[in-house]
PDB file of C-alpha atoms in Angstrom:
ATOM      1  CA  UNK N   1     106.521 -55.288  61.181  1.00 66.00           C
ATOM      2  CA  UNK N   2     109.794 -54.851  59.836  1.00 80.00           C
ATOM      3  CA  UNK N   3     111.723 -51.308  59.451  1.00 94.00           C
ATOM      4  CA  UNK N   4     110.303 -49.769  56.566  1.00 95.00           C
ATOM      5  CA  UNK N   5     114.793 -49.842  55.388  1.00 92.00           C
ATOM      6  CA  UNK N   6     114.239 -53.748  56.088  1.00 93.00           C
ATOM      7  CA  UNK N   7     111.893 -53.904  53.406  1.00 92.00           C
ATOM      8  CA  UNK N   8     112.220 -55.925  50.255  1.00 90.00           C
ATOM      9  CA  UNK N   9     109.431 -54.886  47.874  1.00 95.00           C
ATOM     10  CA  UNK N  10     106.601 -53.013  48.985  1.00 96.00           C
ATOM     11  CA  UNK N  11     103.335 -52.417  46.615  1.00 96.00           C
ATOM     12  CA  UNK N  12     101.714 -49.029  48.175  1.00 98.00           C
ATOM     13  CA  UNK N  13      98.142 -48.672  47.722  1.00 97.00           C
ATOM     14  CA  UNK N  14      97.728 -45.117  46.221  1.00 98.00           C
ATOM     15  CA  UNK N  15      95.435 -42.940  48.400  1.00 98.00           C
ATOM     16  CA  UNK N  16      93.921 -46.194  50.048  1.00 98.00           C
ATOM     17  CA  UNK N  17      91.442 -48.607  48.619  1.00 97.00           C
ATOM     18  CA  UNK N  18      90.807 -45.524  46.021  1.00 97.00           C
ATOM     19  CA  UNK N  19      89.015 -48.345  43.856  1.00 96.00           C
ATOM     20  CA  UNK N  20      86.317 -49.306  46.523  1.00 97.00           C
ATOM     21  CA  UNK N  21      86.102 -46.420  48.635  1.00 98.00           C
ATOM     22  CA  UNK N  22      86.740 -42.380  48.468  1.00 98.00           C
ATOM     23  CA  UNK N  23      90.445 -41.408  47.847  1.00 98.00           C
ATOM     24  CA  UNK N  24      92.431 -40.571  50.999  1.00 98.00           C
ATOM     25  CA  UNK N  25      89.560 -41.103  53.578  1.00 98.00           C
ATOM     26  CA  UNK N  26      89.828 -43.326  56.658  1.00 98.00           C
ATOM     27  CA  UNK N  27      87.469 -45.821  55.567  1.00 98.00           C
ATOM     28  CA  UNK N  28      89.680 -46.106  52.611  1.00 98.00           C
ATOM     29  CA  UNK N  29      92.717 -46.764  54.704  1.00 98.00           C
ATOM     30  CA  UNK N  30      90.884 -49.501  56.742  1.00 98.00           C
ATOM     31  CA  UNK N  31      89.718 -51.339  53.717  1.00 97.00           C
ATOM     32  CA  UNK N  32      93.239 -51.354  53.110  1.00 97.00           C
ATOM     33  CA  UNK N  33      94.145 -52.726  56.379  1.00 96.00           C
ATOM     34  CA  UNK N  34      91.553 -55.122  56.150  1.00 96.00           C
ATOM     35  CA  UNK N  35      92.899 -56.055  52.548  1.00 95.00           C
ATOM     36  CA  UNK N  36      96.178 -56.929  53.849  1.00 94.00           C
ATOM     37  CA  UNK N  37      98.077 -54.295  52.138  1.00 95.00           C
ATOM     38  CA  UNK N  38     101.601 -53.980  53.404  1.00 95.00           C
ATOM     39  CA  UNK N  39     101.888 -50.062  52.791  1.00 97.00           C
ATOM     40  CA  UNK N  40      99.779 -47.421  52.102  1.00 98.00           C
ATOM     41  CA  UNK N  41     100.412 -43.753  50.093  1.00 98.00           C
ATOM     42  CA  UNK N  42      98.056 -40.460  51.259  1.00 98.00           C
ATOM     43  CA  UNK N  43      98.422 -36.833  50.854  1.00 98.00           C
ATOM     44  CA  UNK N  44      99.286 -33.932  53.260  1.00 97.00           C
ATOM     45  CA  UNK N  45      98.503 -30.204  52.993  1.00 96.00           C
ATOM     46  CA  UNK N  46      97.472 -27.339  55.711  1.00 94.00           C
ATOM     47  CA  UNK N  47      94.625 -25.715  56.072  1.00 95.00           C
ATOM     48  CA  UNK N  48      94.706 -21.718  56.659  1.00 93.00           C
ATOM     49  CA  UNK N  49      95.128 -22.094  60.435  1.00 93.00           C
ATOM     50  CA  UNK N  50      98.109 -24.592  59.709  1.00 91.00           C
ATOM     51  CA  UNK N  51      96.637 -27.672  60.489  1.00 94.00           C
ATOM     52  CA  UNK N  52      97.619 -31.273  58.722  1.00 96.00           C
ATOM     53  CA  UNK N  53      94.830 -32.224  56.614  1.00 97.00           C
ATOM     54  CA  UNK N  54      94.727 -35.272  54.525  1.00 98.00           C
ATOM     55  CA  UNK N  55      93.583 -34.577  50.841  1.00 98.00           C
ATOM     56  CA  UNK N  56      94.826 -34.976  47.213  1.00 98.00           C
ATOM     57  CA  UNK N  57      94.057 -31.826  45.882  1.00 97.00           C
ATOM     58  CA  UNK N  58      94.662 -27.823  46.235  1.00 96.00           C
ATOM     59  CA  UNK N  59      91.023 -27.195  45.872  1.00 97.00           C
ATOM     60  CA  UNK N  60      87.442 -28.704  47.633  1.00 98.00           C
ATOM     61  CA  UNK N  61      85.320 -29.575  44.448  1.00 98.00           C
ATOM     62  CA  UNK N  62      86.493 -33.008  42.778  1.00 98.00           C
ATOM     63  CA  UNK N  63      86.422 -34.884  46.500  1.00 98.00           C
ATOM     64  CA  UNK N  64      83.979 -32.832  48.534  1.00 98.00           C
ATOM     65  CA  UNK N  65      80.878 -30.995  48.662  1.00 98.00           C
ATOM     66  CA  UNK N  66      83.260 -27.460  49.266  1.00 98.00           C
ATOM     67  CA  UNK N  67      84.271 -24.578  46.950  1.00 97.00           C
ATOM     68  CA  UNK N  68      87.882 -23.202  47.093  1.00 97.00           C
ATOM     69  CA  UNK N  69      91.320 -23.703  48.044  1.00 96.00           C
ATOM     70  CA  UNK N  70      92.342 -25.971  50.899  1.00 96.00           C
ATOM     71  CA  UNK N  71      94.579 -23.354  52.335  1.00 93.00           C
ATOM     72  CA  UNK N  72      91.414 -20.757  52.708  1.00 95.00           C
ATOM     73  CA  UNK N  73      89.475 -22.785  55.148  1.00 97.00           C
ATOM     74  CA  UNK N  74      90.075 -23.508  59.043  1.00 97.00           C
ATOM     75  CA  UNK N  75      89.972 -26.924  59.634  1.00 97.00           C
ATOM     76  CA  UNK N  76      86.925 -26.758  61.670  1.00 98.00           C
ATOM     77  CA  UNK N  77      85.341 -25.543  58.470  1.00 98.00           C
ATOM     78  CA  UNK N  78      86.796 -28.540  56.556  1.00 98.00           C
ATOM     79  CA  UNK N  79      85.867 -30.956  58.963  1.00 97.00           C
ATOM     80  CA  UNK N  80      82.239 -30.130  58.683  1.00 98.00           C
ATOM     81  CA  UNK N  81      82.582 -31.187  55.027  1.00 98.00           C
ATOM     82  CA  UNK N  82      81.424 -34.474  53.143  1.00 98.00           C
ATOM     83  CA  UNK N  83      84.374 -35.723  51.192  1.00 98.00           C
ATOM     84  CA  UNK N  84      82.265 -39.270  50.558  1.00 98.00           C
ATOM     85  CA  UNK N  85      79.490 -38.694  48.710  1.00 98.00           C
ATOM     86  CA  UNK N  86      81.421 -37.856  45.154  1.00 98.00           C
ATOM     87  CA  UNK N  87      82.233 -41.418  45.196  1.00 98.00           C
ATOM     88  CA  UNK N  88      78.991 -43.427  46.637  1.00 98.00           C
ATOM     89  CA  UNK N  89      76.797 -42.116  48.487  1.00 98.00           C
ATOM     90  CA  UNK N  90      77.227 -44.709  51.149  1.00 97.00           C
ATOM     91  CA  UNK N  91      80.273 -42.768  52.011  1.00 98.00           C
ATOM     92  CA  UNK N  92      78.040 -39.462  53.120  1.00 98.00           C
ATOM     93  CA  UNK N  93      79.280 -38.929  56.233  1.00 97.00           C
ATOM     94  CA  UNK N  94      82.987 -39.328  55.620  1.00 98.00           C
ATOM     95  CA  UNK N  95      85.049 -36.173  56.444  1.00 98.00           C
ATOM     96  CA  UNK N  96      88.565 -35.012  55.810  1.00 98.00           C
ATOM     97  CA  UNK N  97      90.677 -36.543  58.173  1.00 98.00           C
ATOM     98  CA  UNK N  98      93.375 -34.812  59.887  1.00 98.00           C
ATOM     99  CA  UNK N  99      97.131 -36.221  59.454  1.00 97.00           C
ATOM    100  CA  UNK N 100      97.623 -36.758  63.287  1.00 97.00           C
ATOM    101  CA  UNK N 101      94.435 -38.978  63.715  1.00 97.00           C
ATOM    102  CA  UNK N 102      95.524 -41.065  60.191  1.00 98.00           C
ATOM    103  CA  UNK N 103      98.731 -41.739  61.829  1.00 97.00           C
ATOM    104  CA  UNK N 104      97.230 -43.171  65.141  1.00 96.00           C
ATOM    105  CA  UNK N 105      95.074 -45.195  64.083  1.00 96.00           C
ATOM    106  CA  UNK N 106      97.708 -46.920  61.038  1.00 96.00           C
ATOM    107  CA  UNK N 107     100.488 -46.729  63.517  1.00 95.00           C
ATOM    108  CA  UNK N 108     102.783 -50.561  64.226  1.00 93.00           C
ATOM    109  CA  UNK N 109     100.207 -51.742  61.025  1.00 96.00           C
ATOM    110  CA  UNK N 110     101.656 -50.950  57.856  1.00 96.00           C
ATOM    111  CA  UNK N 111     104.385 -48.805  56.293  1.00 98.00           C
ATOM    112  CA  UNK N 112     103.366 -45.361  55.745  1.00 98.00           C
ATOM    113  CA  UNK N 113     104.140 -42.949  52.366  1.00 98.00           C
ATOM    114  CA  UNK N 114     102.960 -39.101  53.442  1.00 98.00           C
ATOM    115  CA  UNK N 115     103.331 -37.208  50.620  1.00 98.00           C
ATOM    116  CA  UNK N 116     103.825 -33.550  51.114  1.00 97.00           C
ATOM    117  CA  UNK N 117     101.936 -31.577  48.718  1.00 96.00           C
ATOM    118  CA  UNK N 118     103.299 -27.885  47.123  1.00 90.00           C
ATOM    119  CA  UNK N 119     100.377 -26.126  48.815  1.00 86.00           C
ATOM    120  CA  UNK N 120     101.583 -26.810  52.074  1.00 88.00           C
ATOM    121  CA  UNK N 121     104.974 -24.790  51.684  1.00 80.00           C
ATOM    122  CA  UNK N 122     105.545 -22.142  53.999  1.00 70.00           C
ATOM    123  CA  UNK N 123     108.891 -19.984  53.561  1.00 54.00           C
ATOM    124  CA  UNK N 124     108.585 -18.760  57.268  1.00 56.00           C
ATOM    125  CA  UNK N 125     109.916 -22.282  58.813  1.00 54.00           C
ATOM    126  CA  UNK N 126     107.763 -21.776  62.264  1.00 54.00           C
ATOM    127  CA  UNK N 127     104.380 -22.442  60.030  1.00 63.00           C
ATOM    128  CA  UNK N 128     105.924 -25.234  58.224  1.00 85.00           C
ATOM    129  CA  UNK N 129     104.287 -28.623  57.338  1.00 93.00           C
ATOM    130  CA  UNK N 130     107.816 -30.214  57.722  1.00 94.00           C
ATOM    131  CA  UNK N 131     108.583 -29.611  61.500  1.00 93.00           C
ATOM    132  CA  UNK N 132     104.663 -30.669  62.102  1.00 93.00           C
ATOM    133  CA  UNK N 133     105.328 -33.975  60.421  1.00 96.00           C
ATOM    134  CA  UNK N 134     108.036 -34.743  61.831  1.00 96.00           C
ATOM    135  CA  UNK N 135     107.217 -33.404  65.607  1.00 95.00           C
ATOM    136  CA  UNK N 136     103.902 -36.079  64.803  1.00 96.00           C
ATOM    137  CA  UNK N 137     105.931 -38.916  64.260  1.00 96.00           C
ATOM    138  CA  UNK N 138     108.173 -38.507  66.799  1.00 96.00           C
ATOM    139  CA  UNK N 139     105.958 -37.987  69.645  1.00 96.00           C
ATOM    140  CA  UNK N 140     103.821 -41.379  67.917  1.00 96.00           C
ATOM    141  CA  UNK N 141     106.889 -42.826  67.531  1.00 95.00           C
ATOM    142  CA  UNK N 142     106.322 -44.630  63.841  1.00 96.00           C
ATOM    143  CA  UNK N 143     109.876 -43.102  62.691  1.00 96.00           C
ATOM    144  CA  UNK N 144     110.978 -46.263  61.362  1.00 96.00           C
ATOM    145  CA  UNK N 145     107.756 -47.198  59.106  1.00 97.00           C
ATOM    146  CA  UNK N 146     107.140 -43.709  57.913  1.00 98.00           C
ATOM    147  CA  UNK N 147     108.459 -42.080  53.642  1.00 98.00           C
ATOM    148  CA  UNK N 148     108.233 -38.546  53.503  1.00 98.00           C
ATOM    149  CA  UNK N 149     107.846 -37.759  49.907  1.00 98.00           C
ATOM    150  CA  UNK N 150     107.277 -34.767  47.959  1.00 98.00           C
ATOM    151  CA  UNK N 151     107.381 -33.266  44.047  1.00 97.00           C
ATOM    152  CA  UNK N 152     108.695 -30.376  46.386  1.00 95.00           C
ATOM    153  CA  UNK N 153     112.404 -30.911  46.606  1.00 95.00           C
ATOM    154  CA  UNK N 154     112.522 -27.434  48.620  1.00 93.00           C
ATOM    155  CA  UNK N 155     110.241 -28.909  51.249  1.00 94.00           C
ATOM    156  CA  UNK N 156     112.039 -32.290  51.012  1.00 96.00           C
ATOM    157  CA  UNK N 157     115.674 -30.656  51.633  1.00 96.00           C
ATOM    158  CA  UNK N 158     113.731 -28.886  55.180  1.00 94.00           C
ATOM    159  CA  UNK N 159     112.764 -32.635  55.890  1.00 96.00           C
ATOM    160  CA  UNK N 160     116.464 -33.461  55.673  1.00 97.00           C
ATOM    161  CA  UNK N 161     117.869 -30.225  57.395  1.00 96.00           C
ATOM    162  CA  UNK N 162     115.885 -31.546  60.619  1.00 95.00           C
ATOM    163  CA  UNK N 163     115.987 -35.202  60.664  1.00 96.00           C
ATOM    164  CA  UNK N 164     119.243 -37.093  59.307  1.00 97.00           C
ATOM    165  CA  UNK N 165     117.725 -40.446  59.548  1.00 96.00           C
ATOM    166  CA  UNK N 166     113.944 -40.214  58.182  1.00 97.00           C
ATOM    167  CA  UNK N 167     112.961 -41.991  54.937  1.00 98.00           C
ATOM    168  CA  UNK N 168     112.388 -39.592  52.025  1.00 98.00           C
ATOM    169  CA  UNK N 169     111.084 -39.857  48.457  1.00 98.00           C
ATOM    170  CA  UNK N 170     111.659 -38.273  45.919  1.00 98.00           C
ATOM    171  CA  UNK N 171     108.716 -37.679  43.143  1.00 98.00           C
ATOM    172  CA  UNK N 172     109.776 -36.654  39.381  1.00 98.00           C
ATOM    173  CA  UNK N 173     107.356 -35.650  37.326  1.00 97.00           C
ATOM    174  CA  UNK N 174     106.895 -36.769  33.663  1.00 98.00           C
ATOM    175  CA  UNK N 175     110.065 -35.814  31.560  1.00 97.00           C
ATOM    176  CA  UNK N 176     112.292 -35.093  34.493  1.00 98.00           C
ATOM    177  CA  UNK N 177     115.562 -36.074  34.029  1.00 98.00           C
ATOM    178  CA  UNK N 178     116.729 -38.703  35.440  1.00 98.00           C
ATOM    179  CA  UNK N 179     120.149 -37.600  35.732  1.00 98.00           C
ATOM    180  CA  UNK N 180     118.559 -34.699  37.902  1.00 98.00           C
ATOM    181  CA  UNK N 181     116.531 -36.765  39.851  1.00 98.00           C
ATOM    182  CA  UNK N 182     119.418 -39.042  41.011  1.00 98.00           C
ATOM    183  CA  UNK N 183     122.013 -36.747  41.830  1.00 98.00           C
ATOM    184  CA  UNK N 184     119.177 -34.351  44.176  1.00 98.00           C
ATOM    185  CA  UNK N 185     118.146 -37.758  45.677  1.00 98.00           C
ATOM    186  CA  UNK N 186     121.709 -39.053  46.405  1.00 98.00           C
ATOM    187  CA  UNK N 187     122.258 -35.315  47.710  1.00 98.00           C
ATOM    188  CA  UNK N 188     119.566 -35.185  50.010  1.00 98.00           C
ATOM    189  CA  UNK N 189     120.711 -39.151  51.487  1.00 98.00           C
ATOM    190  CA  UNK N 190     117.222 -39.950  49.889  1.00 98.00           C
ATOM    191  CA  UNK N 191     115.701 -43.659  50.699  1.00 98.00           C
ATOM    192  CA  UNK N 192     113.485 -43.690  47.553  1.00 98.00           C
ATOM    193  CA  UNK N 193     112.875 -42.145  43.816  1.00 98.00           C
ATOM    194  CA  UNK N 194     109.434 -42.544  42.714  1.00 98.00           C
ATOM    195  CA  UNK N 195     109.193 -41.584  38.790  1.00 98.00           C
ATOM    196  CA  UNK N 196     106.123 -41.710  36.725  1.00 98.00           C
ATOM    197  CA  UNK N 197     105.446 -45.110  35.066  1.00 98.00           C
ATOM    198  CA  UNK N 198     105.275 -43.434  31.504  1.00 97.00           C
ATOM    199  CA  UNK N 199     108.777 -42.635  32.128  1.00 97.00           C
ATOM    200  CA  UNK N 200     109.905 -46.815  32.654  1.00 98.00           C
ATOM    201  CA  UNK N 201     108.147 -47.733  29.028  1.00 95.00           C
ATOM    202  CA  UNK N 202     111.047 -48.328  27.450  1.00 94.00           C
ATOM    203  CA  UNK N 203     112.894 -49.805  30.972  1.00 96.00           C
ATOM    204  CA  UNK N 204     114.654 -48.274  33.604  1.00 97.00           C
ATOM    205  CA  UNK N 205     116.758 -45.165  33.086  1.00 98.00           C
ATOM    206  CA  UNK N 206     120.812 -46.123  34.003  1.00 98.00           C
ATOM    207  CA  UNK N 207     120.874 -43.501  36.392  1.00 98.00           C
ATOM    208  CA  UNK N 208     117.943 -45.330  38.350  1.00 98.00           C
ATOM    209  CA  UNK N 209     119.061 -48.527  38.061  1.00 97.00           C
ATOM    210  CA  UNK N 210     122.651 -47.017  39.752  1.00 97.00           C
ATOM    211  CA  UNK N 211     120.433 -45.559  42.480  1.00 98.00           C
ATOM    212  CA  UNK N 212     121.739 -47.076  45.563  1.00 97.00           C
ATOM    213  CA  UNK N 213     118.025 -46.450  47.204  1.00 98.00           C
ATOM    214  CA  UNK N 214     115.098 -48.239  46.010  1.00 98.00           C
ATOM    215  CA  UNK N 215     113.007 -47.283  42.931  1.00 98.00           C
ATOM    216  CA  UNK N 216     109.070 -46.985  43.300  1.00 98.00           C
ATOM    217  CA  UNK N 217     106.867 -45.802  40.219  1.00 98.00           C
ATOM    218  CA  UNK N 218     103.685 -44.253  40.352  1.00 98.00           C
ATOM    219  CA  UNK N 219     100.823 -44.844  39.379  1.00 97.00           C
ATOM    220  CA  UNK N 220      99.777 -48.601  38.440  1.00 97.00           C
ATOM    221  CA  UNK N 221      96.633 -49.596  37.550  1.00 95.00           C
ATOM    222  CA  UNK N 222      97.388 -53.207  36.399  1.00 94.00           C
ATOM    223  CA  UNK N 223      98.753 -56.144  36.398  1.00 93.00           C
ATOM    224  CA  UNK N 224     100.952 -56.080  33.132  1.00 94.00           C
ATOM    225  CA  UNK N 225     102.261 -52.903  34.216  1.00 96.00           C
ATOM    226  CA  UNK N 226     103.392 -53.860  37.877  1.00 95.00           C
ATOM    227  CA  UNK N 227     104.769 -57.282  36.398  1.00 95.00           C
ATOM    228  CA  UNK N 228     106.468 -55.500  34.095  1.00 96.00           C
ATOM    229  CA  UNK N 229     108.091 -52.830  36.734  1.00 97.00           C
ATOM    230  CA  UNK N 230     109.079 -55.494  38.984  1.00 96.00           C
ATOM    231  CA  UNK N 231     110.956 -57.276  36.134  1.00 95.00           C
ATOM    232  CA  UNK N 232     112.886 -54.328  35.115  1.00 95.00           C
ATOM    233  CA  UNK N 233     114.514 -53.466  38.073  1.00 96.00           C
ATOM    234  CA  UNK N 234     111.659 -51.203  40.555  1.00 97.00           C
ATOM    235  CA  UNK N 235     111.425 -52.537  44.110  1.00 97.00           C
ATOM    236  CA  UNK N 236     107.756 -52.180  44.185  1.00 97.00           C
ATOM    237  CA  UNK N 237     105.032 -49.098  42.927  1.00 98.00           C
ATOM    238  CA  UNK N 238     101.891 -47.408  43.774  1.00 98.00           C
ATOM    239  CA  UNK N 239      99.146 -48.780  42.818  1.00 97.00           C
ATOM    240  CA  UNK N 240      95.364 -47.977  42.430  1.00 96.00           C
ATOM    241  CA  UNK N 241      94.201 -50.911  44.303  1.00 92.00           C
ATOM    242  CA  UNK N 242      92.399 -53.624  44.238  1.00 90.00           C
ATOM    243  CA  UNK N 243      94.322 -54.747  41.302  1.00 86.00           C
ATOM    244  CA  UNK N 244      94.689 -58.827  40.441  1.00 75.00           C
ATOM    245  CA  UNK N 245      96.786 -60.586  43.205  1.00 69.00           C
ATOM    246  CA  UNK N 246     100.693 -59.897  42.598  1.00 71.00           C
ATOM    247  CA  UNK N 247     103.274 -61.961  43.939  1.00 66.00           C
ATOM    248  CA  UNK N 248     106.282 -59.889  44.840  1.00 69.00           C
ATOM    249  CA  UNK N 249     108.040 -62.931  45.620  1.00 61.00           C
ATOM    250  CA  UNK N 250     107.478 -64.935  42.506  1.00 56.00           C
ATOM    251  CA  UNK N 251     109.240 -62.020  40.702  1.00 60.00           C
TER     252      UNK N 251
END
């Protein structure tokens, strides 16, 4: 595999296989791997004894059979949970997976998006998600193939404070500014700027196109819309896959 700052285009699937399987779960990331897909996007928060945990959301209900905030439960509490069944009940005995065990077993396979989620700020730096990350990925040694991305700019400016070299993202929301957007990526030496598709209706914003970085919109969810992307400028996009086969080189 290629550095992930070798790559051309890159379609990420969003969560994993979130189409055939239950968002950010490992049987979602193998169907991916089994798919062929070149990169894959999951989520990152901590639990409340600070431990990497791989889920979308703050709270348990939409994508588990828990009650209550992420953050309030020990991960040996978490772990005991079904985070399947929402979705099929084929998927029962899925469980949350921990970031560390994610990252071993999609190591050297395909390039890697982590985004870091608000809930897992900590002001006091010794709890933070950042230096966990990072400490993760060094001692797996997947560096090179690994964006750390965030809506979080505080937590993505930590990233940056204690690695010079890693990848980064940066996520706007709807309506951000472009303008913004651009000049915090450029200040932070970010790789990527991820704005949301109904941003790009009307094309890409000048200050993207400028970007010296690549340019990956979230979230698509088909076809049209990635062909589309791809034609006006972005260098690849999130996607809720399986979507129709797309031909990044036929762009």
């Amino acid at each position: 595999m290629k550095i992930l700052r070798d790559a051309e285009r890159i379609i990420w699937a969003h969560r994993g296989r979130n189409r055939t399987a239950p968002e950010n779960t490992l049987i979602a990331f193998r169907q991916s791997l089994e798919a062929g897909d070149i990169g894959i996007e999951f989520d990152v928060t901590l639990s409340a004894d600070c431990e990497p945990v791989v889920i979308h959301d703050d709270t348990l209900e939409r994508t588990t059979n828990g009650q209550g905030g992420v953050f309030n439960h020990t991960y040996a509490t978490l772990s005991e949970l079904d985070a399947g069944s929402w979705f099929d009940l084929r998927y029962s005995e899925e469980r949350l997976p921990l970031l560390c065990d994610v990252l071993k077993e999609l190591r050297g396979r395909m390039y890697l998006n982590i985004e870091i989620k608000f809930s897992a700020w900590r002001r006091k730096s010794s709890e933070g998600i950042e230096i966990k990350l990072l400490d993760i990925m060094r001692d797996l040694g997947i560096e090179d193939s690994v964006l750390i991305s965030s809506f979080n700019w505080y937590s993505l400016s930590c990233v940056r404070s204690l690695n010079r070299n890693i990848a980064i993202g940066v996520l706007a929301k709807p309506g951000w500014n472009p303008d913004t957007v651009t000049f915090f990526a450029k200040e932070i030496a970010a790789f990527s700027i991820h704005p949301n598709v109904a941003d790009l209706v009307k094309g890409m914003p000048k200050p993207y196109m400028c970007f010296p970085g690549k340019i990956f919109p979230y979230t698509v969810s088909d076809v049209d819309t990635g062909m589309r992307l791809l034609r006006t400028g972005a260098d690849g996009f999130f996607a809720n896959l399986p979507l129709q086969k797309i031909s990044l080189s036929s762009v």
